[in-house]
């Protein structure tokens, strides 16, 4: 489990490395496990990567810490409340339609018990998956690599 001081130091290091690399935009992915299964959500059909499964998450807002983003995105996209940030899994860079360089970081989070409630208009389905279910779901290649590494850990 990462305590708040460890998270703050990690974020300071990650932001410093990103500045050095010319990256100012960040996205956070949130990995939540229950009973050995990983939560993934499906983007609505008319969205970018529509119909693809992904980890809950989204962009870090101005003035927001990475830990705050984990908590906010988890609640907004799944209705689940954050108990703790447990681990940091690394990151990768990519481009979007509007930004040439974005760095995505993935954190493992422990959520309070409760039912998943999806954000209307953003996601239309969810699944708790293990390694055996991974090949059945459509995912972008970088997301598949991230999710594959996660389910292989269990």
mmCIF file with all atom_site columns, C-alpha atoms in Angstrom:
data_model
loop_
_atom_site.group_PDB
_atom_site.id
_atom_site.type_symbol
_atom_site.label_atom_id
_atom_site.label_alt_id
_atom_site.label_comp_id
_atom_site.label_asym_id
_atom_site.label_entity_id
_atom_site.label_seq_id
_atom_site.pdbx_PDB_ins_code
_atom_site.Cartn_x
_atom_site.Cartn_y
_atom_site.Cartn_z
_atom_site.occupancy
_atom_site.B_iso_or_equiv
_atom_site.pdbx_formal_charge
_atom_site.auth_seq_id
_atom_site.auth_comp_id
_atom_site.auth_asym_id
_atom_site.auth_atom_id
_atom_site.pdbx_PDB_model_num
ATOM 1   C CA . UNK A 1 1   ? 0.000   0.000   0.000   1.00 0.00 ? 1   UNK A CA 1
ATOM 2   C CA . UNK A 1 2   ? 1.282   3.458   -0.892  1.00 0.00 ? 2   UNK A CA 1
ATOM 3   C CA . UNK A 1 3   ? 0.940   6.024   1.872   1.00 0.00 ? 3   UNK A CA 1
ATOM 4   C CA . UNK A 1 4   ? 0.174   9.669   0.983   1.00 0.00 ? 4   UNK A CA 1
ATOM 5   C CA . UNK A 1 5   ? 3.821   10.753  1.393   1.00 0.00 ? 5   UNK A CA 1
ATOM 6   C CA . UNK A 1 6   ? 5.059   7.967   -0.914  1.00 0.00 ? 6   UNK A CA 1
ATOM 7   C CA . UNK A 1 7   ? 2.411   8.916   -3.475  1.00 0.00 ? 7   UNK A CA 1
ATOM 8   C CA . UNK A 1 8   ? 3.385   12.593  -3.304  1.00 0.00 ? 8   UNK A CA 1
ATOM 9   C CA . UNK A 1 9   ? 7.088   11.780  -3.810  1.00 0.00 ? 9   UNK A CA 1
ATOM 10  C CA . UNK A 1 10  ? 6.261   9.429   -6.684  1.00 0.00 ? 10  UNK A CA 1
ATOM 11  C CA . UNK A 1 11  ? 4.100   12.059  -8.370  1.00 0.00 ? 11  UNK A CA 1
ATOM 12  C CA . UNK A 1 12  ? 6.824   14.690  -8.004  1.00 0.00 ? 12  UNK A CA 1
ATOM 13  C CA . UNK A 1 13  ? 9.322   12.333  -9.670  1.00 0.00 ? 13  UNK A CA 1
ATOM 14  C CA . UNK A 1 14  ? 6.888   11.376  -12.475 1.00 0.00 ? 14  UNK A CA 1
ATOM 15  C CA . UNK A 1 15  ? 5.998   15.009  -13.212 1.00 0.00 ? 15  UNK A CA 1
ATOM 16  C CA . UNK A 1 16  ? 9.681   15.948  -13.270 1.00 0.00 ? 16  UNK A CA 1
ATOM 17  C CA . UNK A 1 17  ? 10.488  13.154  -15.752 1.00 0.00 ? 17  UNK A CA 1
ATOM 18  C CA . UNK A 1 18  ? 7.510   14.155  -17.919 1.00 0.00 ? 18  UNK A CA 1
ATOM 19  C CA . UNK A 1 19  ? 8.612   17.827  -17.979 1.00 0.00 ? 19  UNK A CA 1
ATOM 20  C CA . UNK A 1 20  ? 12.076  16.699  -19.070 1.00 0.00 ? 20  UNK A CA 1
ATOM 21  C CA . UNK A 1 21  ? 10.405  14.719  -21.891 1.00 0.00 ? 21  UNK A CA 1
ATOM 22  C CA . UNK A 1 22  ? 8.203   17.647  -22.935 1.00 0.00 ? 22  UNK A CA 1
ATOM 23  C CA . UNK A 1 23  ? 4.951   16.105  -21.670 1.00 0.00 ? 23  UNK A CA 1
ATOM 24  C CA . UNK A 1 24  ? 2.379   18.209  -19.828 1.00 0.00 ? 24  UNK A CA 1
ATOM 25  C CA . UNK A 1 25  ? -0.807  16.122  -20.225 1.00 0.00 ? 25  UNK A CA 1
ATOM 26  C CA . UNK A 1 26  ? -1.539  13.144  -17.999 1.00 0.00 ? 26  UNK A CA 1
ATOM 27  C CA . UNK A 1 27  ? -4.146  10.403  -17.944 1.00 0.00 ? 27  UNK A CA 1
ATOM 28  C CA . UNK A 1 28  ? -4.667  7.999   -15.049 1.00 0.00 ? 28  UNK A CA 1
ATOM 29  C CA . UNK A 1 29  ? -5.844  4.403   -15.360 1.00 0.00 ? 29  UNK A CA 1
ATOM 30  C CA . UNK A 1 30  ? -7.312  2.709   -12.296 1.00 0.00 ? 30  UNK A CA 1
ATOM 31  C CA . UNK A 1 31  ? -6.979  -1.043  -11.811 1.00 0.00 ? 31  UNK A CA 1
ATOM 32  C CA . UNK A 1 32  ? -9.428  -2.501  -9.285  1.00 0.00 ? 32  UNK A CA 1
ATOM 33  C CA . UNK A 1 33  ? -9.537  -6.182  -8.375  1.00 0.00 ? 33  UNK A CA 1
ATOM 34  C CA . UNK A 1 34  ? -12.270 -8.193  -6.670  1.00 0.00 ? 34  UNK A CA 1
ATOM 35  C CA . UNK A 1 35  ? -11.946 -11.880 -5.927  1.00 0.00 ? 35  UNK A CA 1
ATOM 36  C CA . UNK A 1 36  ? -9.014  -12.172 -8.332  1.00 0.00 ? 36  UNK A CA 1
ATOM 37  C CA . UNK A 1 37  ? -10.788 -10.424 -11.206 1.00 0.00 ? 37  UNK A CA 1
ATOM 38  C CA . UNK A 1 38  ? -10.006 -7.056  -12.786 1.00 0.00 ? 38  UNK A CA 1
ATOM 39  C CA . UNK A 1 39  ? -12.665 -4.427  -13.525 1.00 0.00 ? 39  UNK A CA 1
ATOM 40  C CA . UNK A 1 40  ? -12.824 -3.193  -17.114 1.00 0.00 ? 40  UNK A CA 1
ATOM 41  C CA . UNK A 1 41  ? -15.391 -0.850  -18.679 1.00 0.00 ? 41  UNK A CA 1
ATOM 42  C CA . UNK A 1 42  ? -16.586 -0.532  -22.297 1.00 0.00 ? 42  UNK A CA 1
ATOM 43  C CA . UNK A 1 43  ? -16.604 2.844   -24.072 1.00 0.00 ? 43  UNK A CA 1
ATOM 44  C CA . UNK A 1 44  ? -19.905 3.842   -25.675 1.00 0.00 ? 44  UNK A CA 1
ATOM 45  C CA . UNK A 1 45  ? -20.097 3.075   -29.403 1.00 0.00 ? 45  UNK A CA 1
ATOM 46  C CA . UNK A 1 46  ? -19.947 6.669   -30.696 1.00 0.00 ? 46  UNK A CA 1
ATOM 47  C CA . UNK A 1 47  ? -16.868 7.654   -28.631 1.00 0.00 ? 47  UNK A CA 1
ATOM 48  C CA . UNK A 1 48  ? -13.160 7.466   -29.479 1.00 0.00 ? 48  UNK A CA 1
ATOM 49  C CA . UNK A 1 49  ? -12.278 3.740   -29.266 1.00 0.00 ? 49  UNK A CA 1
ATOM 50  C CA . UNK A 1 50  ? -16.017 3.075   -29.049 1.00 0.00 ? 50  UNK A CA 1
ATOM 51  C CA . UNK A 1 51  ? -16.947 -0.490  -28.088 1.00 0.00 ? 51  UNK A CA 1
ATOM 52  C CA . UNK A 1 52  ? -13.465 -1.120  -26.651 1.00 0.00 ? 52  UNK A CA 1
ATOM 53  C CA . UNK A 1 53  ? -12.869 -2.211  -23.083 1.00 0.00 ? 53  UNK A CA 1
ATOM 54  C CA . UNK A 1 54  ? -10.434 -0.299  -20.892 1.00 0.00 ? 54  UNK A CA 1
ATOM 55  C CA . UNK A 1 55  ? -9.539  0.418   -17.313 1.00 0.00 ? 55  UNK A CA 1
ATOM 56  C CA . UNK A 1 56  ? -11.579 3.149   -15.657 1.00 0.00 ? 56  UNK A CA 1
ATOM 57  C CA . UNK A 1 57  ? -9.718  6.441   -15.667 1.00 0.00 ? 57  UNK A CA 1
ATOM 58  C CA . UNK A 1 58  ? -9.267  9.755   -17.345 1.00 0.00 ? 58  UNK A CA 1
ATOM 59  C CA . UNK A 1 59  ? -7.383  13.005  -17.554 1.00 0.00 ? 59  UNK A CA 1
ATOM 60  C CA . UNK A 1 60  ? -5.724  14.723  -14.628 1.00 0.00 ? 60  UNK A CA 1
ATOM 61  C CA . UNK A 1 61  ? -7.362  18.114  -14.131 1.00 0.00 ? 61  UNK A CA 1
ATOM 62  C CA . UNK A 1 62  ? -5.435  21.331  -13.499 1.00 0.00 ? 62  UNK A CA 1
ATOM 63  C CA . UNK A 1 63  ? -4.305  21.497  -9.858  1.00 0.00 ? 63  UNK A CA 1
ATOM 64  C CA . UNK A 1 64  ? -5.320  17.889  -9.203  1.00 0.00 ? 64  UNK A CA 1
ATOM 65  C CA . UNK A 1 65  ? -2.888  15.344  -7.765  1.00 0.00 ? 65  UNK A CA 1
ATOM 66  C CA . UNK A 1 66  ? -2.612  11.894  -9.308  1.00 0.00 ? 66  UNK A CA 1
ATOM 67  C CA . UNK A 1 67  ? -4.139  10.381  -6.145  1.00 0.00 ? 67  UNK A CA 1
ATOM 68  C CA . UNK A 1 68  ? -7.085  12.807  -6.356  1.00 0.00 ? 68  UNK A CA 1
ATOM 69  C CA . UNK A 1 69  ? -7.545  11.852  -10.012 1.00 0.00 ? 69  UNK A CA 1
ATOM 70  C CA . UNK A 1 70  ? -7.594  8.139   -9.109  1.00 0.00 ? 70  UNK A CA 1
ATOM 71  C CA . UNK A 1 71  ? -10.296 8.808   -6.520  1.00 0.00 ? 71  UNK A CA 1
ATOM 72  C CA . UNK A 1 72  ? -12.391 11.103  -8.743  1.00 0.00 ? 72  UNK A CA 1
ATOM 73  C CA . UNK A 1 73  ? -12.231 8.973   -11.890 1.00 0.00 ? 73  UNK A CA 1
ATOM 74  C CA . UNK A 1 74  ? -12.999 5.760   -9.999  1.00 0.00 ? 74  UNK A CA 1
ATOM 75  C CA . UNK A 1 75  ? -16.100 7.353   -8.472  1.00 0.00 ? 75  UNK A CA 1
ATOM 76  C CA . UNK A 1 76  ? -17.239 9.129   -11.668 1.00 0.00 ? 76  UNK A CA 1
ATOM 77  C CA . UNK A 1 77  ? -16.808 6.137   -13.966 1.00 0.00 ? 77  UNK A CA 1
ATOM 78  C CA . UNK A 1 78  ? -17.764 3.228   -11.700 1.00 0.00 ? 78  UNK A CA 1
ATOM 79  C CA . UNK A 1 79  ? -19.564 4.638   -8.672  1.00 0.00 ? 79  UNK A CA 1
ATOM 80  C CA . UNK A 1 80  ? -16.969 2.891   -6.476  1.00 0.00 ? 80  UNK A CA 1
ATOM 81  C CA . UNK A 1 81  ? -15.283 4.744   -3.629  1.00 0.00 ? 81  UNK A CA 1
ATOM 82  C CA . UNK A 1 82  ? -11.526 4.595   -3.182  1.00 0.00 ? 82  UNK A CA 1
ATOM 83  C CA . UNK A 1 83  ? -10.206 2.889   -0.068  1.00 0.00 ? 83  UNK A CA 1
ATOM 84  C CA . UNK A 1 84  ? -6.492  3.147   -0.933  1.00 0.00 ? 84  UNK A CA 1
ATOM 85  C CA . UNK A 1 85  ? -3.983  3.417   -3.752  1.00 0.00 ? 85  UNK A CA 1
ATOM 86  C CA . UNK A 1 86  ? -2.090  0.149   -3.496  1.00 0.00 ? 86  UNK A CA 1
ATOM 87  C CA . UNK A 1 87  ? 0.527   0.178   -6.244  1.00 0.00 ? 87  UNK A CA 1
ATOM 88  C CA . UNK A 1 88  ? 1.951   2.068   -9.222  1.00 0.00 ? 88  UNK A CA 1
ATOM 89  C CA . UNK A 1 89  ? 2.328   0.053   -12.415 1.00 0.00 ? 89  UNK A CA 1
ATOM 90  C CA . UNK A 1 90  ? 4.163   2.441   -14.716 1.00 0.00 ? 90  UNK A CA 1
ATOM 91  C CA . UNK A 1 91  ? 3.185   4.444   -17.738 1.00 0.00 ? 91  UNK A CA 1
ATOM 92  C CA . UNK A 1 92  ? 3.376   4.866   -21.480 1.00 0.00 ? 92  UNK A CA 1
ATOM 93  C CA . UNK A 1 93  ? 3.078   7.718   -23.953 1.00 0.00 ? 93  UNK A CA 1
ATOM 94  C CA . UNK A 1 94  ? 0.572   8.139   -26.755 1.00 0.00 ? 94  UNK A CA 1
ATOM 95  C CA . UNK A 1 95  ? -1.059  10.802  -28.931 1.00 0.00 ? 95  UNK A CA 1
ATOM 96  C CA . UNK A 1 96  ? -4.739  11.757  -29.091 1.00 0.00 ? 96  UNK A CA 1
ATOM 97  C CA . UNK A 1 97  ? -6.748  13.618  -31.691 1.00 0.00 ? 97  UNK A CA 1
ATOM 98  C CA . UNK A 1 98  ? -6.056  16.885  -29.868 1.00 0.00 ? 98  UNK A CA 1
ATOM 99  C CA . UNK A 1 99  ? -2.762  16.310  -28.008 1.00 0.00 ? 99  UNK A CA 1
ATOM 100 C CA . UNK A 1 100 ? 0.545   15.234  -29.550 1.00 0.00 ? 100 UNK A CA 1
ATOM 101 C CA . UNK A 1 101 ? 1.947   13.800  -26.312 1.00 0.00 ? 101 UNK A CA 1
ATOM 102 C CA . UNK A 1 102 ? 0.060   12.320  -23.382 1.00 0.00 ? 102 UNK A CA 1
ATOM 103 C CA . UNK A 1 103 ? 1.526   10.145  -20.641 1.00 0.00 ? 103 UNK A CA 1
ATOM 104 C CA . UNK A 1 104 ? -0.761  7.562   -19.064 1.00 0.00 ? 104 UNK A CA 1
ATOM 105 C CA . UNK A 1 105 ? 0.012   6.170   -15.629 1.00 0.00 ? 105 UNK A CA 1
ATOM 106 C CA . UNK A 1 106 ? -1.750  3.168   -14.144 1.00 0.00 ? 106 UNK A CA 1
ATOM 107 C CA . UNK A 1 107 ? -2.376  2.694   -10.437 1.00 0.00 ? 107 UNK A CA 1
ATOM 108 C CA . UNK A 1 108 ? -3.830  -0.283  -8.590  1.00 0.00 ? 108 UNK A CA 1
ATOM 109 C CA . UNK A 1 109 ? -6.570  0.857   -6.230  1.00 0.00 ? 109 UNK A CA 1
ATOM 110 C CA . UNK A 1 110 ? -8.553  -0.856  -3.516  1.00 0.00 ? 110 UNK A CA 1
ATOM 111 C CA . UNK A 1 111 ? -12.216 0.140   -3.635  1.00 0.00 ? 111 UNK A CA 1
ATOM 112 C CA . UNK A 1 112 ? -14.914 0.009   -0.984  1.00 0.00 ? 112 UNK A CA 1
ATOM 113 C CA . UNK A 1 113 ? -17.469 -2.733  -1.530  1.00 0.00 ? 113 UNK A CA 1
ATOM 114 C CA . UNK A 1 114 ? -20.458 -1.759  -3.607  1.00 0.00 ? 114 UNK A CA 1
ATOM 115 C CA . UNK A 1 115 ? -22.057 -2.148  -6.995  1.00 0.00 ? 115 UNK A CA 1
ATOM 116 C CA . UNK A 1 116 ? -20.554 -0.729  -10.167 1.00 0.00 ? 116 UNK A CA 1
ATOM 117 C CA . UNK A 1 117 ? -22.608 2.171   -11.550 1.00 0.00 ? 117 UNK A CA 1
ATOM 118 C CA . UNK A 1 118 ? -21.413 3.373   -14.948 1.00 0.00 ? 118 UNK A CA 1
ATOM 119 C CA . UNK A 1 119 ? -21.301 7.003   -16.053 1.00 0.00 ? 119 UNK A CA 1
ATOM 120 C CA . UNK A 1 120 ? -24.029 7.376   -18.724 1.00 0.00 ? 120 UNK A CA 1
ATOM 121 C CA . UNK A 1 121 ? -22.698 8.501   -22.087 1.00 0.00 ? 121 UNK A CA 1
ATOM 122 C CA . UNK A 1 122 ? -19.153 7.371   -21.313 1.00 0.00 ? 122 UNK A CA 1
ATOM 123 C CA . UNK A 1 123 ? -19.328 3.616   -20.699 1.00 0.00 ? 123 UNK A CA 1
ATOM 124 C CA . UNK A 1 124 ? -22.154 1.173   -21.413 1.00 0.00 ? 124 UNK A CA 1
ATOM 125 C CA . UNK A 1 125 ? -20.895 -2.125  -19.966 1.00 0.00 ? 125 UNK A CA 1
ATOM 126 C CA . UNK A 1 126 ? -18.404 -3.505  -17.482 1.00 0.00 ? 126 UNK A CA 1
ATOM 127 C CA . UNK A 1 127 ? -16.854 -6.863  -16.710 1.00 0.00 ? 127 UNK A CA 1
ATOM 128 C CA . UNK A 1 128 ? -14.775 -8.436  -13.962 1.00 0.00 ? 128 UNK A CA 1
ATOM 129 C CA . UNK A 1 129 ? -12.202 -10.433 -15.924 1.00 0.00 ? 129 UNK A CA 1
ATOM 130 C CA . UNK A 1 130 ? -9.382  -12.889 -15.425 1.00 0.00 ? 130 UNK A CA 1
ATOM 131 C CA . UNK A 1 131 ? -6.687  -13.949 -17.900 1.00 0.00 ? 131 UNK A CA 1
ATOM 132 C CA . UNK A 1 132 ? -9.078  -16.444 -19.519 1.00 0.00 ? 132 UNK A CA 1
ATOM 133 C CA . UNK A 1 133 ? -11.576 -13.726 -20.486 1.00 0.00 ? 133 UNK A CA 1
ATOM 134 C CA . UNK A 1 134 ? -9.021  -11.285 -21.859 1.00 0.00 ? 134 UNK A CA 1
ATOM 135 C CA . UNK A 1 135 ? -9.033  -12.563 -25.454 1.00 0.00 ? 135 UNK A CA 1
ATOM 136 C CA . UNK A 1 136 ? -12.833 -12.313 -25.680 1.00 0.00 ? 136 UNK A CA 1
ATOM 137 C CA . UNK A 1 137 ? -12.961 -8.532  -25.217 1.00 0.00 ? 137 UNK A CA 1
ATOM 138 C CA . UNK A 1 138 ? -12.102 -5.871  -27.800 1.00 0.00 ? 138 UNK A CA 1
ATOM 139 C CA . UNK A 1 139 ? -9.292  -3.589  -26.559 1.00 0.00 ? 139 UNK A CA 1
ATOM 140 C CA . UNK A 1 140 ? -6.789  -1.173  -28.022 1.00 0.00 ? 140 UNK A CA 1
ATOM 141 C CA . UNK A 1 141 ? -3.320  -2.792  -28.249 1.00 0.00 ? 141 UNK A CA 1
ATOM 142 C CA . UNK A 1 142 ? -1.709  -0.647  -25.521 1.00 0.00 ? 142 UNK A CA 1
ATOM 143 C CA . UNK A 1 143 ? -4.660  -1.271  -23.187 1.00 0.00 ? 143 UNK A CA 1
ATOM 144 C CA . UNK A 1 144 ? -4.557  -5.013  -23.909 1.00 0.00 ? 144 UNK A CA 1
ATOM 145 C CA . UNK A 1 145 ? -0.864  -5.062  -22.945 1.00 0.00 ? 145 UNK A CA 1
ATOM 146 C CA . UNK A 1 146 ? -1.592  -3.231  -19.677 1.00 0.00 ? 146 UNK A CA 1
ATOM 147 C CA . UNK A 1 147 ? -4.608  -5.393  -18.804 1.00 0.00 ? 147 UNK A CA 1
ATOM 148 C CA . UNK A 1 148 ? -2.745  -8.578  -19.733 1.00 0.00 ? 148 UNK A CA 1
ATOM 149 C CA . UNK A 1 149 ? 0.103   -7.702  -17.361 1.00 0.00 ? 149 UNK A CA 1
ATOM 150 C CA . UNK A 1 150 ? -2.449  -7.006  -14.611 1.00 0.00 ? 150 UNK A CA 1
ATOM 151 C CA . UNK A 1 151 ? -4.432  -10.248 -14.924 1.00 0.00 ? 151 UNK A CA 1
ATOM 152 C CA . UNK A 1 152 ? -1.206  -12.243 -15.155 1.00 0.00 ? 152 UNK A CA 1
ATOM 153 C CA . UNK A 1 153 ? -0.271  -10.902 -11.690 1.00 0.00 ? 153 UNK A CA 1
ATOM 154 C CA . UNK A 1 154 ? -3.252  -12.541 -10.012 1.00 0.00 ? 154 UNK A CA 1
#
